[in-house]
Structure formats: structure tokens, C-alpha cells
């Protein structure tokens, strides 16, 4: 057996089958490229679902991590460390907000938002105890914890995990009337992805997000924006909501906040909202640890100049122009997205998304399919234009026969 076959077989035997990865075993990576254990090179057009916006092995991020590794890596929140205040202050500033509640994974940020919104509902809005409702969208993806999958509409993500957490209303994504109709005086929050990533990079109708903002403001309901995948440069802006000129009450951040080095997530909001917490009411051993803060501080510094956002916007325009040409043919039935982020629907007659992904892998390009015959393209924002064009050539070759 080859090294690859060995590694795949051992993983098959000894890891729970919660994923069906492409049959590649990565050994090293740099920028937008990964190299497998046999020395084959692949262009990474997934970027860890946007956790790797700044590319693999980013010098600045590795230097920041290395320097912090030599100083202090963990204190727990029982003691403050010397990167914590800067991290919270600078992340709040980047978001135009006041307070930060750091966690580790995206799902924890969503859980934290649920707790925050409920507590705000009881303490500030005056919702009767135990009655708080949060409205979410169909086809959402907000993570994998039992509460978060309780409001998923994806049977794969949800089946056999009940009993489910109550307190959520699901409305169709992009439908303002349905949202307005679902609101009651016990509604504490509307939780949405500004662009639905896992659903296939679905961009809502123009005006929808601004409408959600207006409606939530009128009804004294928190607008919680899950920008864990859409945020931090991916769409050509720091936040996807900026395209609609919308500022939410709460940003949920994760993925790229840790630079692909360590898991870092956060809830970022106003003092009026995050001020509801008292000591002991929420926490995390690793949340806001020194290593996480050091890496995230470098991420924030990189985003502050706007250069990555600009690059994502420019290369994204190019990507969407090229994909638009493909969409004119028979092989591609639809293309959606914004910035360096696209969902490409392939004619099911040409194969499933999985089959297309495998063919691309054989040509040295790694993508991930989602829902049937859709593939998504989300390269690291540092990808070279020639590399992106080469990747698109491989896609054209696979679709052309
Ligand atoms: C990935 C993702 C999450 C969950 O993040 P984890 O770090 O995997 O827990 C939540 N929301 C969105 C929009 C995501 O893309």
C-alpha cells in the first residue's frame, strides 16, 4: 500500500466517520498550495472554509504565534494576561463595537450569542422568564452543538440528536414578510448568515438585510450576524453586511480570526448588550488565551489596512466574471457569491459535486462540494491571479469533458 492508502485506511478504521474527505493526505502547505505525502501539489480553493483567508503558513501570523509561544500560552481567565486588553479593544474597534466576549470555536460563539440574546431579553427587554424566542433562517449553518443543530433544517446535521433545545423559530431565508410575521413581543433576536455558506453560498435578495435591520430596530430585537465564514475579508469587505450598509447589534466571528493557526472566536457587540453578563455567568478555559489573542491581534492588524479586502474584491470580480462566462454554457446552471467566494451549480448530468471535486483533485485542485451538484470556491485571499486562473482552467477542463 502507498503512504496515502495506508493513512486513509488507518483513518477509516480509527476515526469516527463524521466526514468523507477527498482521498488526499496533506503533509505541508504554503500560501494557496498544499503538498501531499507523495509530493503532489494541490491548489487549495477551500481555504479551510475561510479559516485560511490569509493563506497557509502566513509569515506574519506564524511569527506572532512563535513569539507568543515563547512568552505565555495560557493563563485561563482567572488571571489577566498582557495581550487580552489589546485584543478586546482592537477587535471591538475593527467592528465599530464596544465589547468582546472571546471563545474558541464558531459554534461556541453562536452558543454565546444565544445566551447573550436570551439574558438581554429577560434583563433588558423584559421578556417573561423562559419565554425568549430567537428567529433563524431555513438552510442555516451555525455549527454542530446540540442547541445549534436544534434549529438546523438539514436532516443529516439534526437526525437522532433529540431531544432538541426549544426557543427557536425558523423562517425562509430572504423573506422579510415571513420574518415580520414570526416576530412577537418575546422575540429577542434574529440570527442570520449575511450570505449562507453551507447552503451553497446563497446571497439574499438585495434589500433583505437592510430590511431585517429596520424590522429588528423597530421591534426592539437584536440582529445577530453570523459572519464566521462571510466576515474578515472574504467578500471584499471586512463584513459581508457592509455591502448592504448594515450594522448589526452583534457580530459572531471565528474561522479567519485565528488565522488558520489556532481556533479563535468572539461575540462582538455593544456595552448595553454584552454588559448583561456578571462574573460566573459564562466562560471558557481557553477563550481569549494569550496565544489566541496574539494571533488574532495580527489578523486584526492585517485587516485594518484594507489590503486583503481590496484584493478579495478585485480578484473576486475577476473570479465572478470568469464563472459568469461558464454559467452561459450548458455545464454550469448557476453561480452565486460575492468577493472571493462562489457557489457553482453544476448540471447534475455531469456528475455529483463529489465526483466533480474528485476530478478536480486529479488535476491538482482541491474544492469541497455542498448539497448535491454544487461546488464552492473560496481560495485564500493571498492566492496569485495566475494560480486562480490555472484553477479555473482545470474547472473548465473537468466540465468540458
Ligand atoms: C463554520 C461555521 C460555524 C461553526 O464554526 P466551528 O468553528 O466549526 O464551530 C458557524 N457559523 C458559520 C456561518 C460557519 O461557517
Coordinates of N, CA, C and O in Angstrom, one line a residue, residues 218-390:
X218 N -37.1 48.4 14.9 CA -38.5 48.8 15.2 C -39.0 48.0 16.3 O -39.8 48.5 17.2
X219 N -38.7 46.7 16.3 CA -39.4 45.8 17.3 C -38.5 45.5 18.5 O -38.8 44.6 19.3
X220 N -37.4 46.2 18.7 CA -36.5 46.0 19.8 C -36.0 44.6 19.9 O -36.1 43.9 20.9
X221 N -35.5 44.1 18.8 CA -35.0 42.7 18.6 C -33.5 42.8 18.2 O -33.2 43.7 17.4
X222 N -32.7 42.0 18.8 CA -31.2 42.1 18.4 C -31.0 41.4 17.0 O -31.5 40.3 16.8
X223 N -30.3 42.1 16.2 CA -29.9 41.5 14.9 C -28.5 40.9 15.1 O -27.5 41.6 15.3
X224 N -28.4 39.6 15.1 CA -27.2 38.8 15.3 C -26.6 38.3 14.0 O -27.3 37.5 13.3
X225 N -25.5 38.8 13.5 CA -24.9 38.5 12.2 C -23.9 37.4 12.4 O -22.8 37.7 13.0
X226 N -24.1 36.2 11.9 CA -23.1 35.2 12.0 C -22.2 35.4 10.8 O -22.4 35.0 9.6
X227 N -21.1 36.1 11.0 CA -20.1 36.4 10.0 C -18.8 35.5 10.1 O -17.7 35.9 9.7
X228 N -19.1 34.3 10.7 CA -17.9 33.4 11.0 C -17.3 33.0 9.7 O -16.1 32.9 9.6
X229 N -18.1 32.8 8.6 CA -17.5 32.4 7.3 C -17.4 33.6 6.4 O -16.5 33.7 5.6
X230 N -18.4 34.5 6.4 CA -18.5 35.6 5.5 C -17.7 36.8 5.8 O -17.4 37.6 5.0
X231 N -17.2 36.8 7.1 CA -16.5 38.0 7.6 C -15.0 38.0 7.4 O -14.5 37.0 6.8
X232 N -14.4 39.1 7.8 CA -12.9 39.2 7.8 C -12.3 39.1 6.4 O -11.3 38.4 6.2
X233 N -12.9 39.7 5.4 CA -12.3 39.9 4.1 C -12.8 39.1 3.0 O -12.7 39.5 1.8
X234 N -13.4 38.0 3.3 CA -13.9 37.0 2.2 C -14.6 37.7 1.1 O -14.4 37.4 -0.1
X235 N -15.6 38.6 1.4 CA -16.4 39.1 0.3 C -15.9 40.4 -0.3 O -16.6 41.0 -1.1
X236 N -14.7 40.8 0.2 CA -14.2 42.1 -0.4 C -14.4 43.2 0.6 O -14.0 44.4 0.3
X237 N -15.0 43.0 1.7 CA -15.2 43.9 2.8 C -14.8 43.2 4.1 O -14.8 42.0 4.1
X238 N -14.7 44.0 5.2 CA -14.4 43.3 6.4 C -15.6 42.4 6.8 O -15.4 41.3 7.3
X239 N -16.8 43.0 6.6 CA -18.0 42.2 6.9 C -18.9 42.2 5.7 O -19.0 43.2 5.0
X240 N -19.6 41.0 5.5 CA -20.4 40.9 4.3 C -21.6 41.9 4.4 O -22.1 42.4 3.4
X241 N -22.0 42.2 5.7 CA -23.1 43.1 5.8 C -22.9 44.5 5.3 O -23.8 45.3 5.0
X242 N -21.6 44.9 5.2 CA -21.2 46.2 4.7 C -21.7 46.5 3.3 O -22.0 47.6 2.9
X243 N -21.8 45.4 2.5 CA -22.3 45.5 1.1 C -23.7 46.1 1.1 O -24.1 46.7 0.1
X244 N -24.5 45.9 2.2 CA -25.8 46.5 2.3 C -25.9 47.7 3.2 O -27.0 48.1 3.5
X245 N -24.7 48.1 3.6 CA -24.7 49.3 4.5 C -25.4 49.0 5.9 O -25.9 49.9 6.5
X246 N -25.3 47.8 6.3 CA -26.0 47.4 7.5 C -25.0 47.1 8.7 O -24.0 46.5 8.5
X247 N -25.3 47.6 9.9 CA -24.6 47.3 11.1 C -25.5 46.6 12.0 O -26.6 47.0 12.4
X248 N -25.1 45.4 12.4 CA -26.0 44.5 13.3 C -25.8 45.0 14.7 O -25.0 45.9 15.0
X249 N -26.5 44.3 15.6 CA -26.3 44.5 17.1 C -25.1 43.7 17.6 O -24.5 44.0 18.6
X250 N -24.9 42.6 16.9 CA -23.9 41.6 17.3 C -23.2 40.9 16.2 O -23.9 40.5 15.3
X251 N -21.9 40.9 16.1 CA -21.2 40.1 15.1 C -20.7 38.8 15.8 O -20.2 38.9 16.9
X252 N -20.8 37.7 15.1 CA -20.2 36.5 15.5 C -19.0 36.2 14.6 O -19.2 36.2 13.3
X253 N -17.8 36.1 15.1 CA -16.6 35.9 14.3 C -15.9 34.6 14.8 O -16.1 34.2 15.9
X254 N -15.2 34.0 13.8 CA -14.5 32.8 14.1 C -13.5 32.5 13.0 O -13.0 33.5 12.4
X255 N -13.4 31.3 12.6 CA -12.6 30.9 11.4 C -11.3 31.8 11.2 O -10.3 31.6 11.9
X256 N -11.4 32.8 10.3 CA -10.2 33.5 9.9 C -9.6 34.3 11.1 O -8.5 34.8 11.0
X257 N -10.4 34.5 12.1 CA -9.9 35.3 13.3 C -8.7 34.6 13.9 O -7.9 35.3 14.5
X258 N -8.6 33.3 13.8 CA -7.5 32.5 14.3 C -6.4 32.3 13.2 O -5.5 31.5 13.5
X259 N -6.6 32.9 12.1 CA -5.6 32.8 11.0 C -5.2 31.4 10.6 O -4.1 31.2 10.0
X260 N -6.1 30.5 10.8 CA -5.7 29.1 10.4 C -4.6 28.5 11.3 O -4.1 27.4 11.0
X261 N -4.3 29.2 12.4 CA -3.3 28.7 13.3 C -3.9 28.1 14.6 O -3.5 27.0 15.0
X262 N -4.8 28.9 15.2 CA -5.5 28.4 16.4 C -6.9 28.8 16.3 O -7.3 29.7 15.6
X263 N -7.8 28.0 17.0 CA -9.2 28.4 17.0 C -9.5 29.6 17.8 O -9.1 29.6 19.0
X264 N -10.0 30.6 17.2 CA -10.4 31.9 18.0 C -11.8 32.3 17.5 O -12.0 32.5 16.3
X265 N -12.7 32.5 18.4 CA -14.0 33.1 18.0 C -14.4 34.1 19.0 O -13.7 34.3 20.1
X266 N -15.4 34.9 18.7 CA -15.8 36.0 19.5 C -17.2 36.5 19.2 O -17.6 36.4 18.1
X267 N -17.8 37.0 20.2 CA -19.1 37.7 20.1 C -18.7 39.2 20.3 O -18.0 39.5 21.3
X268 N -19.1 40.1 19.4 CA -18.7 41.5 19.5 C -20.0 42.3 19.4 O -20.8 42.1 18.5
X269 N -20.1 43.2 20.4 CA -21.4 43.9 20.5 C -21.2 45.2 21.3 O -20.1 45.6 21.6
X270 N -22.3 45.8 21.7 CA -22.3 47.0 22.4 C -22.2 46.7 23.9 O -22.4 45.5 24.4
X271 N -21.9 47.7 24.7 CA -21.8 47.5 26.2 C -23.2 47.3 26.7 O -23.4 46.5 27.7
X272 N -24.3 47.8 26.0 CA -25.6 47.6 26.5 C -26.0 46.1 26.4 O -26.8 45.6 27.2
X273 N -25.5 45.5 25.4 CA -25.9 44.0 25.2 C -24.9 43.1 26.0 O -25.4 42.3 26.8
X274 N -23.6 43.2 25.7 CA -22.7 42.3 26.4 C -22.5 42.7 27.9 O -22.0 41.9 28.7
X275 N -23.0 43.8 28.2 CA -22.9 44.3 29.6 C -23.9 43.5 30.5 O -23.9 43.6 31.8
X276 N -24.7 42.6 29.9 CA -25.7 41.8 30.8 C -25.0 40.8 31.6 O -25.6 40.3 32.6
X277 N -23.8 40.4 31.2 CA -23.1 39.3 32.0 C -22.4 39.8 33.3 O -21.8 40.9 33.3
X278 N -22.5 38.9 34.3 CA -21.8 39.2 35.6 C -20.8 38.0 35.7 O -21.0 36.9 35.1
X279 N -19.8 38.2 36.5 CA -18.8 37.1 36.7 C -19.5 35.8 37.1 O -20.4 35.7 38.0
X280 N -19.0 34.7 36.4 CA -19.5 33.4 36.7 C -20.7 32.9 35.8 O -21.0 31.8 35.8
X281 N -21.2 33.9 35.1 CA -22.4 33.6 34.3 C -22.1 32.9 32.9 O -23.0 32.4 32.2
X282 N -20.9 33.0 32.5 CA -20.5 32.4 31.2 C -18.9 32.3 31.2 O -18.3 33.0 31.9
X283 N -18.4 31.4 30.4 CA -16.9 31.3 30.4 C -16.4 30.2 29.5 O -17.1 29.5 28.9
X284 N -15.0 30.2 29.5 CA -14.3 29.2 28.7 C -12.9 29.2 29.2 O -12.2 30.2 29.3
X285 N -12.3 28.0 29.4 CA -10.9 27.8 29.9 C -10.0 28.4 28.8 O -9.0 29.1 29.2
X286 N -10.2 28.1 27.6 CA -9.3 28.6 26.5 C -9.7 29.9 25.8 O -8.9 30.5 25.1
X287 N -10.9 30.3 26.1 CA -11.4 31.6 25.4 C -10.5 32.8 25.7 O -10.3 33.0 26.9
X288 N -10.0 33.5 24.7 CA -9.2 34.7 25.0 C -7.8 34.3 25.6 O -7.2 35.2 26.2
X289 N -7.3 33.1 25.3 CA -5.9 32.8 25.8 C -4.8 33.6 25.1 O -5.1 34.2 24.0
X290 N -3.7 33.7 25.7 CA -2.6 34.6 25.1 C -2.2 34.2 23.7 O -2.0 35.1 22.9
X291 N -2.1 32.9 23.4 CA -1.7 32.6 22.0 C -2.8 33.0 21.0 O -2.5 33.5 20.0
X292 N -4.0 32.7 21.4 CA -5.2 33.1 20.5 C -5.2 34.6 20.3 O -5.4 35.1 19.2
X293 N -5.0 35.4 21.4 CA -5.0 36.8 21.3 C -3.9 37.3 20.4 O -4.1 38.3 19.6
X294 N -2.7 36.7 20.6 CA -1.5 37.2 19.8 C -1.8 37.0 18.3 O -1.5 37.9 17.5
X295 N -2.3 35.8 17.9 CA -2.5 35.6 16.5 C -3.7 36.5 16.0 O -3.6 37.1 14.9
X296 N -4.7 36.6 16.8 CA -5.9 37.4 16.4 C -5.5 38.9 16.2 O -6.0 39.6 15.3
X297 N -4.6 39.3 17.1 CA -4.2 40.7 17.0 C -3.5 41.0 15.7 O -3.6 42.0 15.1
X298 N -2.7 40.0 15.3 CA -2.0 40.1 14.0 C -3.0 40.1 12.8 O -2.9 40.8 11.9
X299 N -4.0 39.2 12.9 CA -5.1 39.2 12.0 C -5.8 40.6 11.9 O -6.1 41.1 10.8
X300 N -6.1 41.1 13.0 CA -6.8 42.4 13.1 C -5.9 43.5 12.4 O -6.4 44.3 11.6
X301 N -4.6 43.5 12.7 CA -3.7 44.4 12.1 C -3.7 44.3 10.6 O -3.6 45.3 9.9
X302 N -3.7 43.1 10.1 CA -3.7 42.9 8.7 C -5.0 43.3 8.0 O -5.0 43.8 6.9
X303 N -6.1 43.2 8.8 CA -7.4 43.7 8.2 C -7.5 45.2 8.2 O -8.3 45.8 7.5
X304 N -6.8 45.8 9.2 CA -7.0 47.2 9.4 C -6.6 48.1 8.2 O -7.1 49.1 7.9
X305 N -5.6 47.6 7.4 CA -5.1 48.3 6.3 C -6.1 48.3 5.1 O -6.0 49.1 4.2
X306 N -7.0 47.3 5.1 CA -7.9 47.1 4.0 C -7.3 46.4 2.8 O -8.1 46.2 1.8
X307 N -6.1 46.1 2.8 CA -5.4 45.5 1.6 C -6.0 44.1 1.2 O -6.1 43.8 0.0
X308 N -6.3 43.3 2.2 CA -6.8 42.0 2.0 C -8.2 42.1 1.4 O -8.6 41.3 0.5
X309 N -9.0 43.0 2.0 CA -10.4 43.2 1.5 C -10.3 43.7 0.0 O -11.1 43.2 -0.8
X310 N -9.4 44.6 -0.3 CA -9.3 45.1 -1.6 C -8.9 44.0 -2.6 O -9.5 43.9 -3.7
X311 N -8.0 43.2 -2.2 CA -7.5 42.1 -3.0 C -8.7 41.1 -3.3 O -8.9 40.6 -4.4
X312 N -9.5 40.8 -2.2 CA -10.6 39.9 -2.3 C -11.6 40.5 -3.3 O -12.3 39.8 -4.1
X313 N -11.8 41.8 -3.2 CA -12.8 42.5 -4.1 C -12.3 42.4 -5.6 O -13.1 42.0 -6.5
X314 N -11.1 42.7 -5.8 CA -10.5 42.7 -7.2 C -10.5 41.3 -7.8 O -11.0 41.1 -8.9
X315 N -9.8 40.4 -7.1 CA -9.8 39.0 -7.6 C -11.2 38.4 -7.6 O -11.4 37.6 -8.5
X316 N -12.0 38.8 -6.7 CA -13.4 38.3 -6.7 C -14.2 38.7 -7.9 O -14.9 38.0 -8.5
X317 N -14.0 40.0 -8.3 CA -14.6 40.5 -9.6 C -14.1 39.6 -10.8 O -14.9 39.2 -11.6
X318 N -12.8 39.3 -10.8 CA -12.3 38.5 -11.8 C -12.9 37.1 -11.8 O -13.3 36.6 -12.8
X319 N -12.9 36.5 -10.6 CA -13.5 35.2 -10.5 C -14.9 35.1 -11.0 O -15.3 34.2 -11.7
X320 N -15.7 36.1 -10.6 CA -17.1 36.1 -10.9 C -17.3 36.4 -12.4 O -18.3 35.9 -13.0
X321 N -16.4 37.2 -13.0 CA -16.5 37.4 -14.5 C -16.3 36.1 -15.2 O -17.0 35.7 -16.1
X322 N -15.2 35.4 -14.8 CA -14.9 34.1 -15.4 C -16.0 33.0 -15.2 O -16.3 32.3 -16.1
X323 N -16.5 33.0 -14.0 CA -17.5 32.0 -13.7 C -18.8 32.4 -14.4 O -19.6 31.5 -14.9
X324 N -19.0 33.7 -14.6 CA -20.2 34.1 -15.3 C -20.2 33.6 -16.8 O -21.2 33.3 -17.3
X325 N -19.0 33.6 -17.4 CA -18.8 33.1 -18.7 C -19.2 31.6 -18.8 O -19.9 31.1 -19.7
X326 N -18.7 30.9 -17.7 CA -19.1 29.4 -17.6 C -20.6 29.2 -17.5 O -21.1 28.3 -18.1
X327 N -21.2 30.1 -16.7 CA -22.6 30.0 -16.5 C -23.5 30.2 -17.8 O -24.6 29.8 -17.8
X328 N -22.8 30.8 -18.8 CA -23.5 31.0 -20.1 C -23.6 29.7 -20.8 O -24.4 29.5 -21.7
X329 N -22.8 28.6 -20.4 CA -22.8 27.4 -21.2 C -23.8 26.4 -20.6 O -24.6 26.7 -19.8
X330 N -23.6 25.1 -21.0 CA -24.5 24.1 -20.5 C -24.1 23.4 -19.2 O -25.0 22.9 -18.5
X331 N -22.8 23.4 -18.9 CA -22.3 22.7 -17.7 C -22.7 23.3 -16.4 O -22.9 22.6 -15.4
X332 N -22.8 24.6 -16.4 CA -23.0 25.4 -15.1 C -24.4 26.0 -15.2 O -24.7 26.8 -16.0
X333 N -25.2 25.6 -14.2 CA -26.6 26.1 -14.2 C -26.8 27.4 -13.4 O -27.7 28.2 -13.7
X334 N -25.9 27.7 -12.4 CA -26.0 29.0 -11.7 C -24.7 29.2 -11.0 O -23.9 28.3 -10.6
X335 N -24.4 30.5 -10.8 CA -23.2 30.9 -10.0 C -23.7 32.0 -9.0 O -24.4 32.9 -9.4
X336 N -23.3 31.8 -7.8 CA -23.7 32.9 -6.8 C -22.4 33.3 -6.0 O -21.4 32.6 -6.0
X337 N -22.5 34.3 -5.2 CA -21.5 34.7 -4.3 C -21.1 36.1 -4.4 O -21.7 36.9 -5.0
X338 N -20.0 36.4 -3.6 CA -19.5 37.8 -3.5 C -18.0 37.7 -3.2 O -17.6 36.9 -2.3
X339 N -17.2 38.6 -3.8 CA -15.8 38.6 -3.5 C -15.2 37.3 -3.9 O -15.6 36.6 -4.9
X340 N -14.2 36.8 -3.1 CA -13.5 35.5 -3.5 C -14.3 34.3 -2.9 O -13.7 33.5 -2.2
X341 N -15.6 34.3 -3.2 CA -16.4 33.3 -2.7 C -17.5 33.0 -3.7 O -18.3 33.9 -4.0
X342 N -17.6 31.7 -4.1 CA -18.6 31.4 -5.1 C -19.2 30.0 -4.9 O -18.5 29.1 -4.5
X343 N -20.5 29.9 -5.1 CA -21.1 28.6 -5.2 C -21.5 28.4 -6.7 O -22.1 29.2 -7.3
X344 N -21.0 27.2 -7.2 CA -21.2 26.9 -8.6 C -22.1 25.7 -8.7 O -21.7 24.6 -8.3
X345 N -23.3 25.9 -9.3 CA -24.2 24.7 -9.5 C -23.8 24.1 -10.8 O -23.9 24.7 -11.9
X346 N -23.5 22.8 -10.8 CA -23.1 22.0 -12.0 C -24.3 21.2 -12.5 O -25.1 20.7 -11.6
X347 N -24.5 21.2 -13.8 CA -25.5 20.3 -14.3 C -25.4 18.9 -13.7 O -24.3 18.3 -13.9
X348 N -26.4 18.4 -13.0 CA -26.3 17.1 -12.4 C -26.0 16.0 -13.4 O -25.4 14.9 -13.0
X349 N -26.3 16.2 -14.7 CA -25.9 15.2 -15.7 C -24.4 15.0 -15.8 O -23.9 13.9 -16.3
X350 N -23.6 16.0 -15.4 CA -22.2 15.9 -15.5 C -21.6 15.2 -14.3 O -20.4 14.9 -14.2
X351 N -22.4 14.9 -13.2 CA -21.9 14.3 -12.1 C -22.3 15.0 -10.8 O -22.7 16.2 -10.9
X352 N -22.1 14.3 -9.7 CA -22.4 15.0 -8.4 C -21.3 16.0 -8.1 O -20.2 15.9 -8.7
X353 N -21.5 16.8 -7.1 CA -20.5 17.8 -6.7 C -19.2 17.0 -6.2 O -18.1 17.4 -6.5
X354 N -19.5 15.8 -5.6 CA -18.4 15.0 -5.1 C -17.5 14.5 -6.3 O -16.3 14.5 -6.3
X355 N -18.2 14.0 -7.3 CA -17.5 13.5 -8.5 C -16.7 14.6 -9.2 O -15.5 14.4 -9.6
X356 N -17.3 15.8 -9.3 CA -16.5 16.9 -9.9 C -15.3 17.2 -9.0 O -14.2 17.5 -9.5
X357 N -15.5 17.2 -7.7 CA -14.4 17.5 -6.8 C -13.3 16.5 -6.9 O -12.1 16.8 -6.9
X358 N -13.6 15.2 -7.1 CA -12.6 14.2 -7.3 C -11.8 14.4 -8.6 O -10.6 14.2 -8.7
X359 N -12.6 14.8 -9.6 CA -11.9 15.0 -10.9 C -11.0 16.2 -10.8 O -9.9 16.3 -11.4
X360 N -11.4 17.2 -10.1 CA -10.5 18.4 -9.9 C -9.3 18.0 -9.1 O -8.2 18.5 -9.3
X361 N -9.5 17.2 -8.1 CA -8.4 16.7 -7.3 C -7.3 16.0 -8.2 O -6.1 16.2 -8.0
X362 N -7.8 15.2 -9.1 CA -6.9 14.5 -10.0 C -6.1 15.5 -10.8 O -5.0 15.2 -11.3
X363 N -6.7 16.7 -11.0 CA -6.0 17.8 -11.8 C -5.2 18.7 -10.9 O -4.8 19.8 -11.3
X364 N -5.2 18.4 -9.5 CA -4.4 19.3 -8.6 C -5.1 20.4 -8.1 O -4.5 21.4 -7.7
X365 N -6.5 20.3 -8.0 CA -7.2 21.4 -7.4 C -8.1 20.9 -6.3 O -8.9 19.9 -6.6
X366 N -8.1 21.4 -5.1 CA -9.0 20.9 -4.1 C -10.1 21.9 -3.8 O -9.9 23.1 -3.5
X367 N -11.4 21.4 -4.0 CA -12.6 22.1 -3.6 C -13.5 21.2 -2.8 O -13.2 20.0 -2.7
X368 N -14.5 21.8 -2.2 CA -15.5 20.9 -1.5 C -16.9 21.1 -2.1 O -17.3 22.3 -2.3
X369 N -17.5 20.0 -2.3 CA -18.9 20.1 -2.8 C -19.9 20.4 -1.6 O -19.5 20.3 -0.4
X370 N -21.0 20.8 -1.9 CA -22.1 21.0 -0.9 C -23.4 20.7 -1.6 O -23.6 21.1 -2.7
X371 N -24.3 20.1 -0.9 CA -25.7 19.8 -1.4 C -25.7 19.5 -2.9 O -26.0 20.3 -3.7
X372 N -25.5 18.2 -3.2 CA -25.8 17.7 -4.5 C -24.7 18.1 -5.5 O -23.6 17.7 -5.4
X373 N -25.1 18.9 -6.4 CA -24.2 19.2 -7.5 C -23.6 20.7 -7.4 O -23.3 21.3 -8.5
X374 N -23.4 21.2 -6.2 CA -22.8 22.5 -6.0 C -21.4 22.3 -5.5 O -21.2 21.5 -4.6
X375 N -20.5 23.1 -6.1 CA -19.1 23.2 -5.5 C -18.9 24.6 -5.1 O -19.5 25.5 -5.7
X376 N -18.1 24.8 -4.1 CA -17.9 26.2 -3.7 C -16.4 26.5 -3.9 O -15.5 25.6 -3.8
X377 N -16.1 27.7 -4.2 CA -14.8 28.2 -4.5 C -14.5 29.3 -3.5 O -15.2 30.3 -3.5
X378 N -13.5 29.1 -2.7 CA -13.2 30.1 -1.7 C -11.7 30.0 -1.4 O -11.3 29.6 -0.3
X379 N -10.8 30.5 -2.3 CA -9.4 30.3 -2.1 C -8.9 31.3 -1.0 O -9.6 32.2 -0.7
X380 N -7.7 31.0 -0.5 CA -7.1 32.0 0.4 C -7.0 33.4 -0.3 O -6.8 33.4 -1.5
X381 N -7.2 34.4 0.4 CA -7.3 35.8 -0.2 C -5.9 36.1 -0.8 O -5.8 37.1 -1.6
X382 N -4.9 35.4 -0.4 CA -3.5 35.7 -0.9 C -3.2 34.9 -2.2 O -2.0 35.0 -2.7
X383 N -4.1 34.2 -2.8 CA -3.8 33.4 -4.0 C -3.4 34.4 -5.1 O -3.9 35.5 -5.2
X384 N -2.4 33.9 -5.9 CA -2.0 34.7 -7.0 C -3.0 34.6 -8.2 O -3.7 33.6 -8.3
X385 N -3.1 35.7 -8.9 CA -4.1 35.7 -10.0 C -3.8 34.5 -11.0 O -4.8 33.9 -11.5
X386 N -2.6 34.3 -11.3 CA -2.2 33.2 -12.3 C -2.6 31.9 -11.7 O -3.1 31.0 -12.5
X387 N -2.5 31.7 -10.4 CA -2.9 30.4 -9.8 C -4.4 30.3 -9.9 O -4.9 29.2 -10.2
X388 N -5.1 31.3 -9.6 CA -6.6 31.3 -9.7 C -7.0 30.9 -11.1 O -7.9 30.1 -11.3
X389 N -6.4 31.6 -12.1 CA -6.7 31.3 -13.5 C -6.4 29.9 -13.8 O -7.1 29.2 -14.5
X390 N -5.3 29.4 -13.3 CA -4.9 28.0 -13.6 C -6.0 27.0 -13.0 O -6.4 26.1 -13.6

